[in-house]
PDB file of C-alpha atoms in Angstrom:
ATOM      1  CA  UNK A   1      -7.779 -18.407 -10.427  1.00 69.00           C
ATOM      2  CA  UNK A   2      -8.286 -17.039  -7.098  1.00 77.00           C
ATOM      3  CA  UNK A   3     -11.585 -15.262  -6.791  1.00 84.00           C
ATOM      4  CA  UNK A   4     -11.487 -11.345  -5.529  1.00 88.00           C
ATOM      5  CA  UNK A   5     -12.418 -10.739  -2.050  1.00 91.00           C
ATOM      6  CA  UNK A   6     -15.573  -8.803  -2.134  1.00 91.00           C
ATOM      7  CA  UNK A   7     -16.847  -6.395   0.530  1.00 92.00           C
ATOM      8  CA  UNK A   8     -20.221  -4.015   0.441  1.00 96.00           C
ATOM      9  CA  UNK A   9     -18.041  -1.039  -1.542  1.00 96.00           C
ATOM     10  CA  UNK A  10     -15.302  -3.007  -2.942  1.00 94.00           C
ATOM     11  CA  UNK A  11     -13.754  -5.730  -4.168  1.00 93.00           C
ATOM     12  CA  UNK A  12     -10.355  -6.784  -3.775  1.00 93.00           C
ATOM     13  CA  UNK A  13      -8.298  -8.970  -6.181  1.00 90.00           C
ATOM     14  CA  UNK A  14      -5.037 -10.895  -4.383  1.00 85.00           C
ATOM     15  CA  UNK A  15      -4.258 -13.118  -6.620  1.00 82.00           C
ATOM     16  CA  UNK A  16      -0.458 -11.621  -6.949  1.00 80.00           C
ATOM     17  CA  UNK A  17      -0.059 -10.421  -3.828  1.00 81.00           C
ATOM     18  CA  UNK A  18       1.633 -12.364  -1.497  1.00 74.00           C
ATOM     19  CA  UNK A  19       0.076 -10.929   2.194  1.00 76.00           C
ATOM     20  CA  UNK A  20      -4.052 -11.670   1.499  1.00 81.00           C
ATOM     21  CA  UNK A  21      -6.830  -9.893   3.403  1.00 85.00           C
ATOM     22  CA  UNK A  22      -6.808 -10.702   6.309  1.00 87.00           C
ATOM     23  CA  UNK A  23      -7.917  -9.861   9.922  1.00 92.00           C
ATOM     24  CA  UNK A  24      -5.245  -7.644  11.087  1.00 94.00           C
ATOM     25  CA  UNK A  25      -5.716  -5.161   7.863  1.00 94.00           C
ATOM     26  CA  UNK A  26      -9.387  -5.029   8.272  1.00 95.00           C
ATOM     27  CA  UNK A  27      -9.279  -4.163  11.686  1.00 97.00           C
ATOM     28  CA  UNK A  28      -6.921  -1.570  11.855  1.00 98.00           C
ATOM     29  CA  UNK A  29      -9.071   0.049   8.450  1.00 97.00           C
ATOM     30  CA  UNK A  30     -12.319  -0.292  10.814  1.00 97.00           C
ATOM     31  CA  UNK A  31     -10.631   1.253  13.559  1.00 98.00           C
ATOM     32  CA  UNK A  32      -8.397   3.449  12.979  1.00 98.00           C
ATOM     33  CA  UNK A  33     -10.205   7.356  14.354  1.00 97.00           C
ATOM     34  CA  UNK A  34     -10.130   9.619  11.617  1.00 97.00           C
ATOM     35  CA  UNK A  35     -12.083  12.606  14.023  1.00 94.00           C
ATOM     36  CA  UNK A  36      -9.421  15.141  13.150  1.00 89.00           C
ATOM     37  CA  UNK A  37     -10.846  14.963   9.557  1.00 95.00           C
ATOM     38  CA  UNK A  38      -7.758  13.992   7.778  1.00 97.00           C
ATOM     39  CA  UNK A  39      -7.348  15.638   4.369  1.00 97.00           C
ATOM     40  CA  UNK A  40      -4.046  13.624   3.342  1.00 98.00           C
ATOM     41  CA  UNK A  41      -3.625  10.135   4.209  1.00 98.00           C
ATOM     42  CA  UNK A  42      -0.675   7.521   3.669  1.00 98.00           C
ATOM     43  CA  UNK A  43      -0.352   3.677   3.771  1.00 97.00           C
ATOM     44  CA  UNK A  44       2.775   2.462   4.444  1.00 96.00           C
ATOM     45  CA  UNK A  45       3.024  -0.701   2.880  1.00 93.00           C
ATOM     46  CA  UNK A  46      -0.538  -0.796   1.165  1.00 93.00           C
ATOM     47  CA  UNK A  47      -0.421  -5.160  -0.630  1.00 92.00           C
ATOM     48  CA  UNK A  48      -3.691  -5.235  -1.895  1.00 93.00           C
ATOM     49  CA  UNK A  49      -4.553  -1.590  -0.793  1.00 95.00           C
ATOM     50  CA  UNK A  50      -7.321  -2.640   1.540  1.00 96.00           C
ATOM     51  CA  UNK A  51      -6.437  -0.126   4.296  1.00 97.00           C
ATOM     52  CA  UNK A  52      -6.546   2.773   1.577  1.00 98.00           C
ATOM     53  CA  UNK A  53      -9.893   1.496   0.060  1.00 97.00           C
ATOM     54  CA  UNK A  54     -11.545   1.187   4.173  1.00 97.00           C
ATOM     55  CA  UNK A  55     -10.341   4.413   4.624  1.00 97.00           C
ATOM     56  CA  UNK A  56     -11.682   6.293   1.857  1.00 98.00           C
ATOM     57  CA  UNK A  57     -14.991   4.531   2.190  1.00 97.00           C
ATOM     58  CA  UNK A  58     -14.813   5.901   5.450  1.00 97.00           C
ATOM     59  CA  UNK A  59     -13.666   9.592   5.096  1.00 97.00           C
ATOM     60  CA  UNK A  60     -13.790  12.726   2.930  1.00 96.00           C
ATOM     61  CA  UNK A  61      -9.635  12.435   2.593  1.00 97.00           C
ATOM     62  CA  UNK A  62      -8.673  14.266  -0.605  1.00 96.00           C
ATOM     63  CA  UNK A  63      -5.385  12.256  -1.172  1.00 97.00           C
ATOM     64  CA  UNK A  64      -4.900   9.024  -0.146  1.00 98.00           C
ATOM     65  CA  UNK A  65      -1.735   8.240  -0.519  1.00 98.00           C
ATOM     66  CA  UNK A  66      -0.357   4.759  -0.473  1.00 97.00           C
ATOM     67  CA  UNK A  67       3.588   3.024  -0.688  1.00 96.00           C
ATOM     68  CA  UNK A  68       4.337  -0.446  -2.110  1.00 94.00           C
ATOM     69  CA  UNK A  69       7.634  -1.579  -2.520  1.00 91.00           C
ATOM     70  CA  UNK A  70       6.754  -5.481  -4.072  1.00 89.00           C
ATOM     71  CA  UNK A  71       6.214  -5.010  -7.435  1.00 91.00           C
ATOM     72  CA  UNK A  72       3.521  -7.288  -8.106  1.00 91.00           C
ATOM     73  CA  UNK A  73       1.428  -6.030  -5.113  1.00 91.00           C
ATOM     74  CA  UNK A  74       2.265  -2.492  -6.321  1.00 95.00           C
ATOM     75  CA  UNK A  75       0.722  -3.173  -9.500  1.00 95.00           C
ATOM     76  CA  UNK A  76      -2.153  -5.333  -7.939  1.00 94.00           C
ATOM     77  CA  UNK A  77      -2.649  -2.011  -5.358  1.00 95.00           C
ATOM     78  CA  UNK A  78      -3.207   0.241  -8.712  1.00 96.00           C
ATOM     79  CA  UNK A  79      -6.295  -1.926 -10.160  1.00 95.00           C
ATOM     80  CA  UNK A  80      -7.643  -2.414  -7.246  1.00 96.00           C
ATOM     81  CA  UNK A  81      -7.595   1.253  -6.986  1.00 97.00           C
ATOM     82  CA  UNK A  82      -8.338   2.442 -10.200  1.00 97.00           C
ATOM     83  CA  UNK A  83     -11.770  -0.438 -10.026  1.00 96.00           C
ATOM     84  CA  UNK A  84     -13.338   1.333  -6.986  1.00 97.00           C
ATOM     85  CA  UNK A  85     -15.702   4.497  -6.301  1.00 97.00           C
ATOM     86  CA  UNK A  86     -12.727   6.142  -5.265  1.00 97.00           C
ATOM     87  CA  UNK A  87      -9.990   6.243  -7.676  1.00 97.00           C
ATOM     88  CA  UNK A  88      -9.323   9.937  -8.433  1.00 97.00           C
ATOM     89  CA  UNK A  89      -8.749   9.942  -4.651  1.00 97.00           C
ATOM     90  CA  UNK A  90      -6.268   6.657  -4.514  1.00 98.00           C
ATOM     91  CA  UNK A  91      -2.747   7.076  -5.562  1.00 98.00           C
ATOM     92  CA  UNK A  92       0.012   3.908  -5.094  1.00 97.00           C
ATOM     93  CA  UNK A  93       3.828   4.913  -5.134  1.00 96.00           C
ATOM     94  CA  UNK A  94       6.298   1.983  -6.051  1.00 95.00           C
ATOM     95  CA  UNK A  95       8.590   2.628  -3.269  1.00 92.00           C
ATOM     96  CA  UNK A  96      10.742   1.845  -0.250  1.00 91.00           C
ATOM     97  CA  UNK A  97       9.768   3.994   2.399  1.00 94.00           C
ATOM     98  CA  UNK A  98      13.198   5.453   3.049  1.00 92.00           C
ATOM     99  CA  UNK A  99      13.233   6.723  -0.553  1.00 92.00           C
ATOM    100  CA  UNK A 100       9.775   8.287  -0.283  1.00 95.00           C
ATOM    101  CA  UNK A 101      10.941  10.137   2.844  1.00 95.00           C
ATOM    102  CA  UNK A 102      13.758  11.508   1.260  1.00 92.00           C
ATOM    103  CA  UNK A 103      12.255  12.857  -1.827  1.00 91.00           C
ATOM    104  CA  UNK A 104       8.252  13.949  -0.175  1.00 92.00           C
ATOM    105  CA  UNK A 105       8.123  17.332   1.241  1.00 90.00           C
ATOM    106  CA  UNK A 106       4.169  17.405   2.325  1.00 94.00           C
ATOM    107  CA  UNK A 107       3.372  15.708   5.612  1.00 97.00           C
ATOM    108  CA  UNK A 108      -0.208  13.890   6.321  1.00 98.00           C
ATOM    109  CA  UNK A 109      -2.308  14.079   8.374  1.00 98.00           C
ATOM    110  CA  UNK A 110      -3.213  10.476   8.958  1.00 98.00           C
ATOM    111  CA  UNK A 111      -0.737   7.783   8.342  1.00 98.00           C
ATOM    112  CA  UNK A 112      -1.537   3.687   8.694  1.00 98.00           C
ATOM    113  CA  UNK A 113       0.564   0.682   8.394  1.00 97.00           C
ATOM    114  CA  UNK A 114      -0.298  -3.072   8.573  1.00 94.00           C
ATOM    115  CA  UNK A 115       3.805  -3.918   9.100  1.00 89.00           C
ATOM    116  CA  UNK A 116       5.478  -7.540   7.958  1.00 74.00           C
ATOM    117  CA  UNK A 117       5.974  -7.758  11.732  1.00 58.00           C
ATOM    118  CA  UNK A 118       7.377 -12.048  11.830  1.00 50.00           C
ATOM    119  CA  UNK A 119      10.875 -10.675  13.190  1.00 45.00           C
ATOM    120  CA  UNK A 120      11.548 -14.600  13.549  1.00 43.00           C
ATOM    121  CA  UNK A 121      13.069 -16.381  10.113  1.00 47.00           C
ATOM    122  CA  UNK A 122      10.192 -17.648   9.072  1.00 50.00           C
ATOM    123  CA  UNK A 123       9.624 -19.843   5.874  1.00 54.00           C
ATOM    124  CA  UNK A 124       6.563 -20.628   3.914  1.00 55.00           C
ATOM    125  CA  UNK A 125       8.193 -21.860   0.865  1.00 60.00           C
ATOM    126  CA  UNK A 126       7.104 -19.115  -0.856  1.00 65.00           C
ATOM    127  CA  UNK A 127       9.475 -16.262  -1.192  1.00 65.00           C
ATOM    128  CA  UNK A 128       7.155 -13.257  -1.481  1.00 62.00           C
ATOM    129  CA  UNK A 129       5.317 -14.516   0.970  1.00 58.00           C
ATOM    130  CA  UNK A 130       7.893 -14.715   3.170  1.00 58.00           C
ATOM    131  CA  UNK A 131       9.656 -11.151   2.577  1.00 56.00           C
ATOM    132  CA  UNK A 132       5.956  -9.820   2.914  1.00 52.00           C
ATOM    133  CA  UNK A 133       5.694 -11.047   6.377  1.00 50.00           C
ATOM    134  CA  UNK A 134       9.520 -10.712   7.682  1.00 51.00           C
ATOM    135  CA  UNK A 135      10.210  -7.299   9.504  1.00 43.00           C
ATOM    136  CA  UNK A 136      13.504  -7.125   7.747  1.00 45.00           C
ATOM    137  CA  UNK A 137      11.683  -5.459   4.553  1.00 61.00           C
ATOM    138  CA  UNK A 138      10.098  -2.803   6.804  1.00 75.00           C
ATOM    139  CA  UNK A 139      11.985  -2.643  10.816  1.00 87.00           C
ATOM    140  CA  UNK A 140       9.784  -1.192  13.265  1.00 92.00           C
ATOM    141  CA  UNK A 141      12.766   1.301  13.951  1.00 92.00           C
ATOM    142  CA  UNK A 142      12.828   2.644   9.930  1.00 92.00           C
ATOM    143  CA  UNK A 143       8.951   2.422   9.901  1.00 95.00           C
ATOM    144  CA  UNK A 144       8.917   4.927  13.279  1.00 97.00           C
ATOM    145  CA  UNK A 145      11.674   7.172  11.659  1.00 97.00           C
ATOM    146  CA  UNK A 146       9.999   7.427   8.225  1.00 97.00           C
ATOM    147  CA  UNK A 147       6.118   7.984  10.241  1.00 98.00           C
ATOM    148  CA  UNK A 148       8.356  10.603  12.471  1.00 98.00           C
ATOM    149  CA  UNK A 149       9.260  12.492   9.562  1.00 97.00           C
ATOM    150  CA  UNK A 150       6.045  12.187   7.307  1.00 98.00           C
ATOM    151  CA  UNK A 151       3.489  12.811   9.915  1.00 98.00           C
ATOM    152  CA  UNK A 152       2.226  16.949  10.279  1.00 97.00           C
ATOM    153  CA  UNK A 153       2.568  18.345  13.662  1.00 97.00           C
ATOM    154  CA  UNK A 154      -1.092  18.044  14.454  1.00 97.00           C
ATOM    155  CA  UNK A 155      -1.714  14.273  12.314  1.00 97.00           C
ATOM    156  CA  UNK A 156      -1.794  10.529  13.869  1.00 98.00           C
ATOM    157  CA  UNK A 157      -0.215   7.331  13.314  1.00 98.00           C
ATOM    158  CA  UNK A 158      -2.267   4.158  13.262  1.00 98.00           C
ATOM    159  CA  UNK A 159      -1.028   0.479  13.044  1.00 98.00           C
ATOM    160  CA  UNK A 160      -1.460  -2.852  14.482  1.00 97.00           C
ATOM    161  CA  UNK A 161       1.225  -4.972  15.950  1.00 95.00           C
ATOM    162  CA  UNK A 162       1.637  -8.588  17.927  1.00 94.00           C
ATOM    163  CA  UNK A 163       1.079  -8.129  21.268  1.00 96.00           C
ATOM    164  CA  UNK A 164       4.217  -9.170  22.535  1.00 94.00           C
ATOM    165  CA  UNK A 165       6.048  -6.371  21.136  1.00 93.00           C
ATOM    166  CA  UNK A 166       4.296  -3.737  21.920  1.00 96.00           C
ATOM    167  CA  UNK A 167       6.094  -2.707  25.133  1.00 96.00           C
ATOM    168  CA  UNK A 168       9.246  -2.344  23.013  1.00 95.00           C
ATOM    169  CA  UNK A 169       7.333  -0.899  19.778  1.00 96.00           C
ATOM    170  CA  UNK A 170       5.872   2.074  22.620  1.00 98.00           C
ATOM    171  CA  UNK A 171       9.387   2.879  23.893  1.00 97.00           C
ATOM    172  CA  UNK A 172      11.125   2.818  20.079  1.00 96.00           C
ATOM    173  CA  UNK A 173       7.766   5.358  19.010  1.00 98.00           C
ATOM    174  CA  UNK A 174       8.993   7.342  22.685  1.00 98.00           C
ATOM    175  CA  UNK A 175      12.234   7.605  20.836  1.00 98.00           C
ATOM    176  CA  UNK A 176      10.580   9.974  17.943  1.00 98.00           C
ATOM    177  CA  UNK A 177       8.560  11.804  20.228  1.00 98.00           C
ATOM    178  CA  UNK A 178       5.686   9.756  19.192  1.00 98.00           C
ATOM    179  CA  UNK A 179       2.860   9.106  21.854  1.00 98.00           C
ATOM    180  CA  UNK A 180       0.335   6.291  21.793  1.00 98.00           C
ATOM    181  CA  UNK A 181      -3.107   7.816  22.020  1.00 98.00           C
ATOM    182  CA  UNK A 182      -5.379   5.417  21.566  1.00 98.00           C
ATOM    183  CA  UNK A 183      -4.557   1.304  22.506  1.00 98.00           C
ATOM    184  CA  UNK A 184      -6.727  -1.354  21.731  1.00 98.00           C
ATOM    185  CA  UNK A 185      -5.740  -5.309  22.534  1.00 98.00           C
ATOM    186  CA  UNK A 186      -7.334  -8.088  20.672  1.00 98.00           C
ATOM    187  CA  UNK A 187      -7.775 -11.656  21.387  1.00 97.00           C
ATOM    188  CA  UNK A 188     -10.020 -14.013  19.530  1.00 96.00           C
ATOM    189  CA  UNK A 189     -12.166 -15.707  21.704  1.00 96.00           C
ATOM    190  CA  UNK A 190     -12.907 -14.598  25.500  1.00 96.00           C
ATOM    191  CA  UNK A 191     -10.672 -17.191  26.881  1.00 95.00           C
ATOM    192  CA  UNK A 192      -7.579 -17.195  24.247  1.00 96.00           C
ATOM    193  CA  UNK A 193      -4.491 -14.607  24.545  1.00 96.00           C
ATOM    194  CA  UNK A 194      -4.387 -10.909  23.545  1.00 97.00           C
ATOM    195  CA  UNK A 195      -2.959 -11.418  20.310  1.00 96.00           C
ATOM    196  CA  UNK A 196      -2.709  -8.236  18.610  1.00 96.00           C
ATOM    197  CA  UNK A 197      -2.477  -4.367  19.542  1.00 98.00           C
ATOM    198  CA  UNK A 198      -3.848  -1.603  17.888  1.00 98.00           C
ATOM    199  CA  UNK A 199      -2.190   1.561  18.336  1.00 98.00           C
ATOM    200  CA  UNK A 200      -2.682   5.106  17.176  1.00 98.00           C
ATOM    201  CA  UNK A 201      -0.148   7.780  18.316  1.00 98.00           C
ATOM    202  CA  UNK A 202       0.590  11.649  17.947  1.00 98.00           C
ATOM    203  CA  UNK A 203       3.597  14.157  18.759  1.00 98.00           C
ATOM    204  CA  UNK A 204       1.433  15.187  21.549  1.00 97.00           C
ATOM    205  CA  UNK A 205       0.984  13.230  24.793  1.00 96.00           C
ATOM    206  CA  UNK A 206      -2.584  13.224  25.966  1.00 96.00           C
ATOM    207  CA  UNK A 207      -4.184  11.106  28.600  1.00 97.00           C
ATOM    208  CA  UNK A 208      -4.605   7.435  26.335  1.00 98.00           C
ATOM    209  CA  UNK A 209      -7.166   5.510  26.091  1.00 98.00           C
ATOM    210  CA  UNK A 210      -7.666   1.152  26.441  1.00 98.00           C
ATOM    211  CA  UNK A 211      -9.843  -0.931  25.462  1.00 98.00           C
ATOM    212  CA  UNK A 212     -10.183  -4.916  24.493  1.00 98.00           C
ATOM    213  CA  UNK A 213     -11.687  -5.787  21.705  1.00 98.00           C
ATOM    214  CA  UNK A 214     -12.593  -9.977  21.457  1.00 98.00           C
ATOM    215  CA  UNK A 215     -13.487 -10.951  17.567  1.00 96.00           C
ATOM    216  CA  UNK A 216     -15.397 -14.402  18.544  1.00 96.00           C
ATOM    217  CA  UNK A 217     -17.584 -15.616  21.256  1.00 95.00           C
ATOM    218  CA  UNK A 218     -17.794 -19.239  18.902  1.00 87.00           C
ATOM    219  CA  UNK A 219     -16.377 -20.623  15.746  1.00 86.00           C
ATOM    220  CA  UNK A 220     -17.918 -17.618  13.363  1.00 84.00           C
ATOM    221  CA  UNK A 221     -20.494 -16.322  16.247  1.00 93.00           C
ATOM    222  CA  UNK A 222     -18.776 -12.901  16.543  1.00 95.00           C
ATOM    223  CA  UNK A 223     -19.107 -10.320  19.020  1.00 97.00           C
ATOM    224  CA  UNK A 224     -21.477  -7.439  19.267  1.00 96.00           C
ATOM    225  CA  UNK A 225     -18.099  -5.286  19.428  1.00 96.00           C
ATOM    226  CA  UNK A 226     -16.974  -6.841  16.158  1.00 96.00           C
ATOM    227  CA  UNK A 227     -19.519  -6.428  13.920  1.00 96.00           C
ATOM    228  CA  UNK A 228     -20.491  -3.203  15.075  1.00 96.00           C
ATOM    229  CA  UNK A 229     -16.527  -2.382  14.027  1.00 97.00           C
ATOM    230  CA  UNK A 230     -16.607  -4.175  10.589  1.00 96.00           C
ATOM    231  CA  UNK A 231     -19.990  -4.071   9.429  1.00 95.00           C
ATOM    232  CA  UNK A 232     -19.848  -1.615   6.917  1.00 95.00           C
ATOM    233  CA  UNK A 233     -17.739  -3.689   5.239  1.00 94.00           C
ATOM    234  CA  UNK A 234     -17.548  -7.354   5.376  1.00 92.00           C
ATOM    235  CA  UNK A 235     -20.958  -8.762   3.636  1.00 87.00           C
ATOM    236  CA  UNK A 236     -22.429 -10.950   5.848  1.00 83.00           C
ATOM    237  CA  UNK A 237     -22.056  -8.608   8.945  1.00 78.00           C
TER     238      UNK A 237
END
């Protein structure tokens, strides 16, 4: 039995989900700016629903929404959920995104998504796993669309990508008069590769900001810049 990842609010039980916490989710819940006081909030392709749970810890969001196609995450998503401080504010839809677009009529004002971004064939052996983490279950061009059509005129869109792609990720946003706002690249150590981006965008193009974020100086000696990020959640920060 796989035990529940704990953090200072909330736990989190994976056992049936196939993409665990990990980095990537908790950073983007850390750092993701909710300053324009989002009231309505959606997670595109919640798994365990960590990014919902950061995110309501953090703000005073009346609905917080979340979408979870996998069955067995989607049900995973609802106890985790319904177990915290914050469940009459925590809703999960089983859905596709292109469905939900189709059928929702009320934009948000915030919207955040951790995407399966491994747009190689990649194989674990383990077929959830596998569809969790292949972009073919969520394309960055059907994720933009959906966000496009889902966001309110005056709300932000917040994810985190590899690196690599986010030169072609910034021109396919362009392409739904999306604008990154905020970009911040992460590496691992001070001497290792940008790995990932974080990138929060509106319809309105404003003068963007950069920044680098490093998670380690050593093997678990992190940086000032980390913890101060994720230390309202992760225990021993």
């Amino acid at each position: 039995m796989m035990k529940p990842f704990k953090f200072k609010q909330f736990q989190i039980e994976q056992d049936r989900c196939a993409m665990k916490v990990g980095t990537d989710g908790v950073l983007l819940g850390a750092w993701v700016s909710i300053d324009n006081n989002p009231d309505s909030i959606l997670d595109i392709g919640a798994g365990t629903g960590l990014i919902a749970l950061m995110i309501a810890q953090r703000s005073t969001a009346e609905t917080i929404d979340a979408l979870e196609i996998d069955e067995d995450a989607y049900e995973q998503c609802v106890s985790n959920f319904d177990s915290s401080d914050w469940a009459d504010r925590l809703f999960c839809y089983h859905a596709g995104l292109d469905e939900f677009v189709d059928e929702w009529e009320d934009p948000y004002d915030l919207i955040v998504s951790n995407p399966p971004f491994y747009s190689e064939e990649v194989s674990s052996g383990d077929e959830s796993r596998d569809k969790a983490r292949q972009n073919q279950s969520l394309p960055f061009d059907e994720l933009l669309e959906g966000v496009s059509k889902l966001m309110a005129p005056k709300g932000s869109f917040a994810t985190i990508i590899p690196f690599k792609e986010e030169e072609t990720f910034l021109k396919l946003a362009n392409s739904f008069k999306l604008y990154p706002q905020r970009i911040t690249r992460v590496k691992g150590t001070p001497t290792s590769e940008i790995k990932r981006s974080l990138i929060q965008f509106g319809f309105e193009e404003v003068e963007l900001e950069t920044s680098e974020l490093t998670i380690e100086i050593g093997r678990h000696e992190y940086t000032e810049d980390y913890i101060s990020l994720t230390k309202d959640f992760y225990l021993k920060m």
